[in-house]
Amino acid sequence: RKEVEQDPGPFNVPEGATVAFNCTYSNSASQSFFWYRQDCRKEPKLLMSVYSSGNEDGRFTAQLNRASQYISLLIRDSKLSDSATYLCVVNKGGYNKLIFGAGTRLAVHP
Amino acid sequence: GAVVSQHPSWVICKSGTSVKIECRSLDFQATTMFWYRQFPKQSLMLMATSNEGSKATYEQGVEKDKFLINHASLTLSTLTVTSAHPEDSSFYICSADRASEDNQPQHFGDGTRLSIL
């Protein structure tokens, strides 16, 4: 079983749509959770950290369920510029090593 | 914001060549740097953790004699791919931890695309 699992997609959605990505992780000792975005042939860029109480940043909402070891990302009012691969990232136990999911591809079309 | 610079951004060279990639933290001190590799359509895979002033810690399956890591200062880590072969062609990315931060997001370099002919 992979340490971080994501639906690879692709998710093809029209502009303005709401789209949700899910992620599960296997290490119950993980303490830090992030969503990164990666554009084609570029480095990952931090989208947002994920906190236990859930958090929102503009059109983006992240949720964490520690009991189920499940993380989600909701994007509202999708823009063309949101097209990218979204990476679910978890730290490895108590260390600051990051484990990346394989990513979920999002394609937003006009 | 924190900036991590990686150089070179693109390398094309012949099989058997050794290639050195530099990772620098430009405006902060990084006690720990991480080296990742990403093959097409796959996730980033951690290769090794580089600690300033000590030996790097390699992940399982990563050959330490093949991928030499040096972290001589708080702002510079280097990865040398020795005697590179076509199967080493990949996207190599470094990231850095600020010395003062725990469990905070890492800051990534913009990656090095390595192509071995």
PDB file of C-alpha atoms in Angstrom:
ATOM      1  CA  ARG A   1       0.000   0.000   0.000  1.00  0.00           C
ATOM      2  CA  LYS A   2       1.325   3.482  -0.855  1.00  0.00           C
ATOM      3  CA  GLU A   3       1.961   5.818   2.056  1.00  0.00           C
ATOM      4  CA  VAL A   4      -0.089   8.579   0.442  1.00  0.00           C
ATOM      5  CA  GLU A   5      -2.810   7.706  -2.052  1.00  0.00           C
ATOM      6  CA  GLN A   6      -4.648  10.002  -4.383  1.00  0.00           C
ATOM      7  CA  ASP A   7      -7.047   9.587  -7.263  1.00  0.00           C
ATOM      8  CA  PRO A   8      -4.831  10.358 -10.286  1.00  0.00           C
ATOM      9  CA  GLY A   9      -7.681  11.867 -12.298  1.00  0.00           C
ATOM     10  CA  PRO A  10      -7.688  13.666 -14.627  1.00  0.00           C
ATOM     11  CA  PHE A  11     -10.584  15.797 -13.522  1.00  0.00           C
ATOM     12  CA  ASN A  12     -11.879  17.755 -16.498  1.00  0.00           C
ATOM     13  CA  VAL A  13     -14.200  20.519 -15.340  1.00  0.00           C
ATOM     14  CA  PRO A  14     -15.650  23.710 -16.834  1.00  0.00           C
ATOM     15  CA  GLU A  15     -14.742  27.120 -15.517  1.00  0.00           C
ATOM     16  CA  GLY A  16     -16.778  27.989 -12.444  1.00  0.00           C
ATOM     17  CA  ALA A  17     -17.189  24.392 -11.314  1.00  0.00           C
ATOM     18  CA  THR A  18     -16.513  23.122  -7.817  1.00  0.00           C
ATOM     19  CA  VAL A  19     -14.146  20.187  -7.616  1.00  0.00           C
ATOM     20  CA  ALA A  20     -12.988  18.075  -4.687  1.00  0.00           C
ATOM     21  CA  PHE A  21      -9.846  15.965  -4.316  1.00  0.00           C
ATOM     22  CA  ASN A  22      -9.336  13.253  -1.746  1.00  0.00           C
ATOM     23  CA  CYS A  23      -6.242  11.768  -0.222  1.00  0.00           C
ATOM     24  CA  THR A  24      -5.543   9.050   2.338  1.00  0.00           C
ATOM     25  CA  TYR A  25      -2.348   8.421   4.263  1.00  0.00           C
ATOM     26  CA  SER A  26      -1.129   5.344   6.072  1.00  0.00           C
ATOM     27  CA  ASN A  27       1.124   6.665   8.848  1.00  0.00           C
ATOM     28  CA  SER A  28      -1.005   7.540  11.857  1.00  0.00           C
ATOM     29  CA  ALA A  29       1.967   9.340  13.437  1.00  0.00           C
ATOM     30  CA  SER A  30       2.023  11.989  10.704  1.00  0.00           C
ATOM     31  CA  GLN A  31       1.627  15.484  12.072  1.00  0.00           C
ATOM     32  CA  SER A  32       1.901  17.852   9.141  1.00  0.00           C
ATOM     33  CA  PHE A  33      -0.246  17.913   6.057  1.00  0.00           C
ATOM     34  CA  PHE A  34      -0.066  20.037   2.952  1.00  0.00           C
ATOM     35  CA  TRP A  35      -1.482  20.512  -0.488  1.00  0.00           C
ATOM     36  CA  TYR A  36       1.042  21.470  -3.163  1.00  0.00           C
ATOM     37  CA  ARG A  37       0.374  22.371  -6.734  1.00  0.00           C
ATOM     38  CA  GLN A  38       2.723  21.331  -9.536  1.00  0.00           C
ATOM     39  CA  ASP A  39       2.575  22.727 -13.025  1.00  0.00           C
ATOM     40  CA  CYS A  40       3.950  20.723 -15.918  1.00  0.00           C
ATOM     41  CA  ARG A  41       7.746  20.347 -15.709  1.00  0.00           C
ATOM     42  CA  LYS A  42       7.987  22.711 -12.740  1.00  0.00           C
ATOM     43  CA  GLU A  43       8.761  22.352  -9.050  1.00  0.00           C
ATOM     44  CA  PRO A  44       5.925  21.896  -6.515  1.00  0.00           C
ATOM     45  CA  LYS A  45       4.590  25.075  -4.954  1.00  0.00           C
ATOM     46  CA  LEU A  46       2.821  25.150  -1.615  1.00  0.00           C
ATOM     47  CA  LEU A  47      -0.900  25.749  -1.985  1.00  0.00           C
ATOM     48  CA  MET A  48      -1.866  25.485   1.660  1.00  0.00           C
ATOM     49  CA  SER A  49      -1.143  23.707   4.903  1.00  0.00           C
ATOM     50  CA  VAL A  50      -3.970  21.587   6.310  1.00  0.00           C
ATOM     51  CA  TYR A  51      -5.013  22.045   9.921  1.00  0.00           C
ATOM     52  CA  SER A  52      -7.105  19.776  12.123  1.00  0.00           C
ATOM     53  CA  SER A  53      -9.969  22.252  12.296  1.00  0.00           C
ATOM     54  CA  GLY A  54     -10.061  22.677   8.549  1.00  0.00           C
ATOM     55  CA  ASN A  55      -8.964  25.851   6.842  1.00  0.00           C
ATOM     56  CA  GLU A  56      -9.884  28.046   3.956  1.00  0.00           C
ATOM     57  CA  ASP A  57      -7.866  30.291   1.679  1.00  0.00           C
ATOM     58  CA  GLY A  58     -10.023  32.138  -0.789  1.00  0.00           C
ATOM     59  CA  ARG A  59     -11.564  29.588  -3.142  1.00  0.00           C
ATOM     60  CA  PHE A  60      -9.638  26.704  -1.568  1.00  0.00           C
ATOM     61  CA  THR A  61     -10.784  24.723   1.467  1.00  0.00           C
ATOM     62  CA  ALA A  62      -8.790  21.934   3.080  1.00  0.00           C
ATOM     63  CA  GLN A  63     -10.102  19.383   5.558  1.00  0.00           C
ATOM     64  CA  LEU A  64      -8.334  16.804   7.700  1.00  0.00           C
ATOM     65  CA  ASN A  65      -9.867  13.772   9.363  1.00  0.00           C
ATOM     66  CA  ARG A  66      -7.221  12.188  11.558  1.00  0.00           C
ATOM     67  CA  ALA A  67      -9.406   9.281  12.626  1.00  0.00           C
ATOM     68  CA  SER A  68      -9.918   8.231   9.009  1.00  0.00           C
ATOM     69  CA  GLN A  69      -6.455   9.445   7.922  1.00  0.00           C
ATOM     70  CA  TYR A  70      -8.111  11.374   5.153  1.00  0.00           C
ATOM     71  CA  ILE A  71      -7.406  14.801   3.671  1.00  0.00           C
ATOM     72  CA  SER A  72      -9.461  16.736   1.161  1.00  0.00           C
ATOM     73  CA  LEU A  73      -9.150  19.826  -0.989  1.00  0.00           C
ATOM     74  CA  LEU A  74     -12.143  21.697  -2.361  1.00  0.00           C
ATOM     75  CA  ILE A  75     -11.759  24.250  -5.118  1.00  0.00           C
ATOM     76  CA  ARG A  76     -14.705  26.531  -5.761  1.00  0.00           C
ATOM     77  CA  ASP A  77     -15.336  28.650  -8.852  1.00  0.00           C
ATOM     78  CA  SER A  78     -12.559  26.949 -10.833  1.00  0.00           C
ATOM     79  CA  LYS A  79     -10.390  29.132 -13.045  1.00  0.00           C
ATOM     80  CA  LEU A  80      -8.429  28.155 -16.115  1.00  0.00           C
ATOM     81  CA  SER A  81      -5.281  28.934 -14.145  1.00  0.00           C
ATOM     82  CA  ASP A  82      -6.169  26.240 -11.611  1.00  0.00           C
ATOM     83  CA  SER A  83      -5.229  23.600 -14.203  1.00  0.00           C
ATOM     84  CA  ALA A  84      -2.316  21.717 -12.636  1.00  0.00           C
ATOM     85  CA  THR A  85      -1.490  18.597 -10.674  1.00  0.00           C
ATOM     86  CA  TYR A  86      -2.403  18.774  -7.000  1.00  0.00           C
ATOM     87  CA  LEU A  87      -0.133  16.893  -4.636  1.00  0.00           C
ATOM     88  CA  CYS A  88      -1.199  15.650  -1.234  1.00  0.00           C
ATOM     89  CA  VAL A  89       1.826  15.747   1.060  1.00  0.00           C
ATOM     90  CA  VAL A  90       2.287  14.276   4.529  1.00  0.00           C
ATOM     91  CA  ASN A  91       5.269  14.283   6.812  1.00  0.00           C
ATOM     92  CA  LYS A  92       6.760  10.956   7.797  1.00  0.00           C
ATOM     93  CA  GLY A  93       5.917  10.322  11.407  1.00  0.00           C
ATOM     94  CA  GLY A  94       7.665  12.766  13.695  1.00  0.00           C
ATOM     95  CA  TYR A  95      10.260  13.756  11.125  1.00  0.00           C
ATOM     96  CA  ASN A  96      10.150  16.528   8.605  1.00  0.00           C
ATOM     97  CA  LYS A  97      10.532  14.118   5.702  1.00  0.00           C
ATOM     98  CA  LEU A  98       7.740  14.680   3.241  1.00  0.00           C
ATOM     99  CA  ILE A  99       5.895  11.906   1.478  1.00  0.00           C
ATOM    100  CA  PHE A 100       4.202  12.951  -1.724  1.00  0.00           C
ATOM    101  CA  GLY A 101       1.138  11.455  -3.277  1.00  0.00           C
ATOM    102  CA  ALA A 102       1.297  10.825  -7.001  1.00  0.00           C
ATOM    103  CA  GLY A 103      -0.963  13.805  -7.580  1.00  0.00           C
ATOM    104  CA  THR A 104      -4.383  14.481  -9.048  1.00  0.00           C
ATOM    105  CA  ARG A 105      -4.527  16.202 -12.406  1.00  0.00           C
ATOM    106  CA  LEU A 106      -7.040  18.969 -12.877  1.00  0.00           C
ATOM    107  CA  ALA A 107      -7.902  20.425 -16.269  1.00  0.00           C
ATOM    108  CA  VAL A 108     -10.263  23.403 -16.272  1.00  0.00           C
ATOM    109  CA  HIS A 109     -11.750  24.229 -19.659  1.00  0.00           C
ATOM    110  CA  PRO A 110     -13.658  27.276 -20.916  1.00  0.00           C
TER     111      PRO A 110
ATOM    112  CA  GLY B   1       9.634  34.787   1.284  1.00  0.00           C
ATOM    113  CA  ALA B   2      12.155  31.996   1.507  1.00  0.00           C
ATOM    114  CA  VAL B   3      14.002  31.348  -1.717  1.00  0.00           C
ATOM    115  CA  VAL B   4      15.829  28.217  -2.725  1.00  0.00           C
ATOM    116  CA  SER B   5      17.950  28.352  -5.840  1.00  0.00           C
ATOM    117  CA  GLN B   6      18.926  25.266  -7.784  1.00  0.00           C
ATOM    118  CA  HIS B   7      21.554  25.152 -10.497  1.00  0.00           C
ATOM    119  CA  PRO B   8      21.743  24.158 -13.258  1.00  0.00           C
ATOM    120  CA  SER B   9      18.124  24.012 -14.344  1.00  0.00           C
ATOM    121  CA  TRP B  10      18.850  21.773 -17.331  1.00  0.00           C
ATOM    122  CA  VAL B  11      21.684  19.378 -18.109  1.00  0.00           C
ATOM    123  CA  ILE B  12      22.221  17.208 -21.156  1.00  0.00           C
ATOM    124  CA  CYS B  13      25.339  15.077 -21.168  1.00  0.00           C
ATOM    125  CA  LYS B  14      26.837  11.826 -22.339  1.00  0.00           C
ATOM    126  CA  SER B  15      26.590   8.545 -20.517  1.00  0.00           C
ATOM    127  CA  GLY B  16      29.408   8.099 -18.014  1.00  0.00           C
ATOM    128  CA  THR B  17      29.629  11.767 -17.114  1.00  0.00           C
ATOM    129  CA  SER B  18      29.324  12.910 -13.511  1.00  0.00           C
ATOM    130  CA  VAL B  19      26.928  15.786 -12.932  1.00  0.00           C
ATOM    131  CA  LYS B  20      26.843  18.135  -9.964  1.00  0.00           C
ATOM    132  CA  ILE B  21      23.670  19.931  -8.924  1.00  0.00           C
ATOM    133  CA  GLU B  22      23.719  22.785  -6.407  1.00  0.00           C
ATOM    134  CA  CYS B  23      20.972  23.774  -4.012  1.00  0.00           C
ATOM    135  CA  ARG B  24      21.264  27.084  -2.183  1.00  0.00           C
ATOM    136  CA  SER B  25      19.056  28.760   0.364  1.00  0.00           C
ATOM    137  CA  LEU B  26      19.341  32.424  -0.537  1.00  0.00           C
ATOM    138  CA  ASP B  27      17.854  34.269   2.399  1.00  0.00           C
ATOM    139  CA  PHE B  28      17.792  31.792   5.256  1.00  0.00           C
ATOM    140  CA  GLN B  29      19.893  29.140   6.904  1.00  0.00           C
ATOM    141  CA  ALA B  30      18.958  25.553   6.164  1.00  0.00           C
ATOM    142  CA  THR B  31      20.115  22.941   8.639  1.00  0.00           C
ATOM    143  CA  THR B  32      18.464  20.275   6.550  1.00  0.00           C
ATOM    144  CA  MET B  33      18.032  19.939   2.806  1.00  0.00           C
ATOM    145  CA  PHE B  34      16.229  17.198   0.971  1.00  0.00           C
ATOM    146  CA  TRP B  35      16.844  15.752  -2.467  1.00  0.00           C
ATOM    147  CA  TYR B  36      13.993  14.340  -4.513  1.00  0.00           C
ATOM    148  CA  ARG B  37      13.695  12.696  -7.888  1.00  0.00           C
ATOM    149  CA  GLN B  38      10.638  12.658 -10.097  1.00  0.00           C
ATOM    150  CA  PHE B  39      10.160  10.467 -13.152  1.00  0.00           C
ATOM    151  CA  PRO B  40       7.516  11.433 -15.720  1.00  0.00           C
ATOM    152  CA  LYS B  41       3.957  11.090 -14.447  1.00  0.00           C
ATOM    153  CA  GLN B  42       5.163   9.866 -11.069  1.00  0.00           C
ATOM    154  CA  SER B  43       5.315  11.466  -7.640  1.00  0.00           C
ATOM    155  CA  LEU B  44       8.359  13.044  -6.097  1.00  0.00           C
ATOM    156  CA  MET B  45      10.431  10.411  -4.343  1.00  0.00           C
ATOM    157  CA  LEU B  46      12.718  11.388  -1.504  1.00  0.00           C
ATOM    158  CA  MET B  47      16.269  10.255  -2.226  1.00  0.00           C
ATOM    159  CA  ALA B  48      18.166  11.540   0.770  1.00  0.00           C
ATOM    160  CA  THR B  49      18.241  13.967   3.654  1.00  0.00           C
ATOM    161  CA  SER B  50      21.263  16.227   3.779  1.00  0.00           C
ATOM    162  CA  ASN B  51      22.336  17.611   7.152  1.00  0.00           C
ATOM    163  CA  GLU B  52      24.855  20.402   7.454  1.00  0.00           C
ATOM    164  CA  GLY B  53      28.179  19.117   8.690  1.00  0.00           C
ATOM    165  CA  SER B  54      27.264  15.439   8.735  1.00  0.00           C
ATOM    166  CA  LYS B  55      26.688  12.534   6.385  1.00  0.00           C
ATOM    167  CA  ALA B  56      23.523  12.395   4.376  1.00  0.00           C
ATOM    168  CA  THR B  57      20.821   9.862   5.178  1.00  0.00           C
ATOM    169  CA  TYR B  58      19.720   7.905   2.134  1.00  0.00           C
ATOM    170  CA  GLU B  59      16.328   6.342   1.552  1.00  0.00           C
ATOM    171  CA  GLN B  60      16.070   2.644   0.930  1.00  0.00           C
ATOM    172  CA  GLY B  61      17.111   1.686  -2.577  1.00  0.00           C
ATOM    173  CA  VAL B  62      19.140   4.836  -3.241  1.00  0.00           C
ATOM    174  CA  GLU B  63      22.839   4.129  -3.818  1.00  0.00           C
ATOM    175  CA  LYS B  64      24.951   6.479  -1.741  1.00  0.00           C
ATOM    176  CA  ASP B  65      28.027   5.882  -3.897  1.00  0.00           C
ATOM    177  CA  LYS B  66      26.049   6.789  -6.992  1.00  0.00           C
ATOM    178  CA  PHE B  67      24.436   9.914  -5.573  1.00  0.00           C
ATOM    179  CA  LEU B  68      27.019  11.819  -3.556  1.00  0.00           C
ATOM    180  CA  ILE B  69      25.674  14.521  -1.280  1.00  0.00           C
ATOM    181  CA  ASN B  70      27.672  17.237   0.392  1.00  0.00           C
ATOM    182  CA  HIS B  71      26.215  19.846   2.749  1.00  0.00           C
ATOM    183  CA  ALA B  72      29.218  21.935   3.620  1.00  0.00           C
ATOM    184  CA  SER B  73      27.425  25.046   4.829  1.00  0.00           C
ATOM    185  CA  LEU B  74      24.041  26.175   6.096  1.00  0.00           C
ATOM    186  CA  THR B  75      23.174  27.564   2.680  1.00  0.00           C
ATOM    187  CA  LEU B  76      24.533  25.005   0.221  1.00  0.00           C
ATOM    188  CA  SER B  77      24.011  21.332  -0.513  1.00  0.00           C
ATOM    189  CA  THR B  78      25.256  19.561  -3.620  1.00  0.00           C
ATOM    190  CA  LEU B  79      24.151  16.333  -5.277  1.00  0.00           C
ATOM    191  CA  THR B  80      26.597  14.646  -7.630  1.00  0.00           C
ATOM    192  CA  VAL B  81      25.282  11.940  -9.913  1.00  0.00           C
ATOM    193  CA  THR B  82      28.378   9.880 -10.592  1.00  0.00           C
ATOM    194  CA  SER B  83      28.887   8.078 -13.908  1.00  0.00           C
ATOM    195  CA  ALA B  84      25.373   8.946 -15.007  1.00  0.00           C
ATOM    196  CA  HIS B  85      23.505   6.609 -17.338  1.00  0.00           C
ATOM    197  CA  PRO B  86      20.291   7.083 -19.316  1.00  0.00           C
ATOM    198  CA  GLU B  87      18.209   5.541 -16.523  1.00  0.00           C
ATOM    199  CA  ASP B  88      19.367   8.400 -14.264  1.00  0.00           C
ATOM    200  CA  SER B  89      17.575  10.876 -16.510  1.00  0.00           C
ATOM    201  CA  SER B  90      14.985  12.517 -14.316  1.00  0.00           C
ATOM    202  CA  PHE B  91      13.840  15.737 -12.663  1.00  0.00           C
ATOM    203  CA  TYR B  92      15.876  16.343  -9.513  1.00  0.00           C
ATOM    204  CA  ILE B  93      14.487  18.793  -6.948  1.00  0.00           C
ATOM    205  CA  CYS B  94      15.891  20.000  -3.676  1.00  0.00           C
ATOM    206  CA  SER B  95      14.100  21.525  -0.741  1.00  0.00           C
ATOM    207  CA  ALA B  96      15.262  23.196   2.422  1.00  0.00           C
ATOM    208  CA  ASP B  97      14.098  23.523   6.014  1.00  0.00           C
ATOM    209  CA  ARG B  98      14.610  26.786   7.828  1.00  0.00           C
ATOM    210  CA  ALA B  99      16.718  26.261  10.913  1.00  0.00           C
ATOM    211  CA  SER B 100      14.037  27.804  13.115  1.00  0.00           C
ATOM    212  CA  GLU B 101      10.987  25.970  11.784  1.00  0.00           C
ATOM    213  CA  ASP B 102       9.495  22.625  12.813  1.00  0.00           C
ATOM    214  CA  ASN B 103       6.811  20.851  10.815  1.00  0.00           C
ATOM    215  CA  GLN B 104       6.561  23.781   8.444  1.00  0.00           C
ATOM    216  CA  PRO B 105       6.395  23.542   4.671  1.00  0.00           C
ATOM    217  CA  GLN B 106       9.671  23.027   2.960  1.00  0.00           C
ATOM    218  CA  HIS B 107      10.907  25.511   0.405  1.00  0.00           C
ATOM    219  CA  PHE B 108      11.634  23.969  -2.985  1.00  0.00           C
ATOM    220  CA  GLY B 109      14.210  24.799  -5.595  1.00  0.00           C
ATOM    221  CA  ASP B 110      12.995  25.050  -9.174  1.00  0.00           C
ATOM    222  CA  GLY B 111      14.475  21.699 -10.116  1.00  0.00           C
ATOM    223  CA  THR B 112      17.117  20.338 -12.459  1.00  0.00           C
ATOM    224  CA  ARG B 113      16.130  18.388 -15.498  1.00  0.00           C
ATOM    225  CA  LEU B 114      18.856  15.835 -16.233  1.00  0.00           C
ATOM    226  CA  SER B 115      19.014  14.076 -19.596  1.00  0.00           C
ATOM    227  CA  ILE B 116      21.701  11.462 -20.173  1.00  0.00           C
ATOM    228  CA  LEU B 117      22.281  10.453 -23.776  1.00  0.00           C
TER     229      LEU B 117
END
